[in-house]
Every structure is written in structure tokens, then in C-alpha cells.
Coordinates of C-alpha atoms in Angstrom, one line a residue:
M1 CA 0.0 0.0 0.0
G2 CA 1.3 3.4 -0.9
R3 CA 1.7 6.3 1.5
I4 CA -1.2 8.4 2.4
F5 CA -0.9 12.0 1.1
T6 CA -0.5 14.6 3.8
E7 CA -1.9 18.1 3.6
M8 CA 1.4 19.3 2.3
D9 CA 1.5 16.5 -0.3
N10 CA -2.0 17.6 -1.5
R11 CA -1.0 21.3 -1.6
I12 CA 2.0 20.5 -3.7
F13 CA 0.2 18.1 -6.0
D14 CA -2.6 20.7 -6.5
K15 CA 0.0 23.3 -7.4
L16 CA 1.7 21.0 -9.9
A17 CA -1.5 19.6 -11.4
P18 CA -4.3 22.1 -10.8
E19 CA -6.3 20.6 -13.8
L20 CA -6.9 17.5 -11.7
S21 CA -8.8 19.5 -9.0
G22 CA -7.3 17.6 -6.2
N23 CA -7.9 14.1 -7.6
T24 CA -5.0 11.9 -6.6
M25 CA -6.4 8.7 -8.1
S26 CA -4.9 7.1 -11.1
S27 CA -7.1 6.1 -14.1
A28 CA -7.0 2.5 -12.7
G29 CA -8.6 3.7 -9.5
H30 CA -5.5 3.6 -7.2
K31 CA -4.3 6.4 -5.1
Y32 CA -1.0 7.8 -6.3
P33 CA 1.8 6.7 -4.0
F34 CA 4.1 9.6 -5.1
I35 CA 3.7 13.2 -6.2
L36 CA 6.3 13.4 -8.9
R37 CA 6.0 10.1 -10.7
P38 CA 2.5 10.7 -12.1
L39 CA 3.5 14.2 -12.9
S40 CA 6.4 12.9 -14.9
H41 CA 4.7 10.0 -16.7
K42 CA 1.0 11.0 -17.0
I43 CA 0.3 14.6 -16.4
A44 CA 3.1 16.7 -17.9
Q45 CA 3.0 16.8 -21.6
D46 CA 6.8 16.7 -22.0
A47 CA 10.0 17.7 -20.2
A48 CA 9.4 21.4 -20.7
D49 CA 5.9 21.1 -19.2
F50 CA 7.4 19.2 -16.2
R51 CA 9.9 22.0 -15.7
N52 CA 7.3 24.7 -15.9
R53 CA 5.2 23.0 -13.4
M54 CA 8.1 22.4 -11.0
E55 CA 9.2 26.0 -11.2
R56 CA 5.9 26.9 -9.5
L57 CA 7.2 25.5 -6.2
D58 CA 8.7 27.7 -3.6
P59 CA 11.9 26.8 -1.7
E60 CA 9.8 25.3 1.3
E61 CA 7.9 23.0 -1.1
M62 CA 11.1 22.0 -2.9
D63 CA 12.7 21.2 0.5
Y64 CA 9.7 19.1 1.4
L65 CA 10.1 17.1 -1.8
F66 CA 13.9 16.9 -1.2
Q67 CA 13.3 15.4 2.3
L68 CA 10.8 12.9 1.0
A69 CA 13.3 11.8 -1.7
M70 CA 16.0 11.5 1.0
E71 CA 13.6 9.3 3.0
G72 CA 12.7 7.2 0.0
K73 CA 9.1 8.4 0.1
E74 CA 9.4 10.1 -3.3
D75 CA 10.7 8.0 -6.1
I76 CA 13.0 10.3 -8.1
R77 CA 14.8 7.5 -10.0
S78 CA 11.6 6.4 -11.6
L79 CA 11.0 9.8 -13.3
E80 CA 11.7 10.4 -17.0
E81 CA 15.4 11.0 -17.4
E82 CA 15.0 14.7 -18.3
D83 CA 12.6 15.2 -15.3
I84 CA 15.3 13.7 -13.0
D85 CA 17.7 16.3 -14.3
T86 CA 15.1 19.1 -13.8
F87 CA 14.5 18.0 -10.2
M88 CA 18.2 18.0 -9.4
E89 CA 18.7 21.4 -11.1
L90 CA 15.8 22.9 -9.1
V91 CA 17.1 21.4 -5.8
E92 CA 20.4 23.1 -6.6
E93 CA 18.7 26.5 -7.6
K94 CA 16.1 26.7 -4.9
L95 CA 17.9 24.9 -2.1
S96 CA 21.7 24.4 -2.5
A97 CA 24.4 22.6 -4.5
A98 CA 25.2 20.7 -1.3
K99 CA 21.7 19.3 -1.1
M100 CA 21.7 18.4 -4.7
K101 CA 25.0 16.5 -4.2
E102 CA 23.6 14.8 -1.1
L103 CA 20.5 13.6 -3.0
K104 CA 22.6 12.4 -5.9
A105 CA 24.8 10.4 -3.5
K106 CA 21.8 9.0 -1.7
L107 CA 20.3 7.8 -5.0
G108 CA 23.7 6.5 -6.3
M109 CA 23.9 9.1 -9.0
A110 CA 27.0 10.9 -7.9

């Protein structure tokens, strides 16, 4: 069973995919276990759309996603390759180069 979205998860998901009006269910009827994977694979039209959506996030929201990724609660490695790059670039831009390096090391991408 996937994790249950918190209030913060829902706030971020709504910001990234407002067209879903808060619906966190897949077309198969299962609750999404992650925020970014459905955005990467189903919602964003392409890598540029993923980036545009991710740029909406403020540093607090990016740090929240960073922490989830560090805890293994957000599956960064399963994103489209260009979307992984975008996430890492935005961690560096909105948080710090040190956090980006820490996440890459944690994910075995260093």
C-alpha cells in the first residue's frame, strides 16, 4: 500500500497539477503513492511542461520534496530522465548545491 498523502502533499500536488482539481487517483482507481511520478509520466506533456510546473514550487515546497526523496518516500529515480535532471537542477537552484549532491549520492547518481 502506498503512502497516504498529507496536507502538504496535497497542496504541492494541486499546485503542480491544478487541472486534476485535487484528484490523486490514477485512471486505474488507485491512489498515487508519489507526487512526482504521475506528474512525470502521466500529467506533464513533456520535459518542458514538467519543468514549468516544478518551477511553481517555492523553496519550502522543494525542500519538502527533497526530504521525501532522502527518506525514500518520493521515487526520483523512476521519473523520466529529463525530469530527474530538472528536479536535481531545481534542488540546486532553490535549495543548494550541497543538497543536490547529497541527494545524488543517496540515489547512487554521484
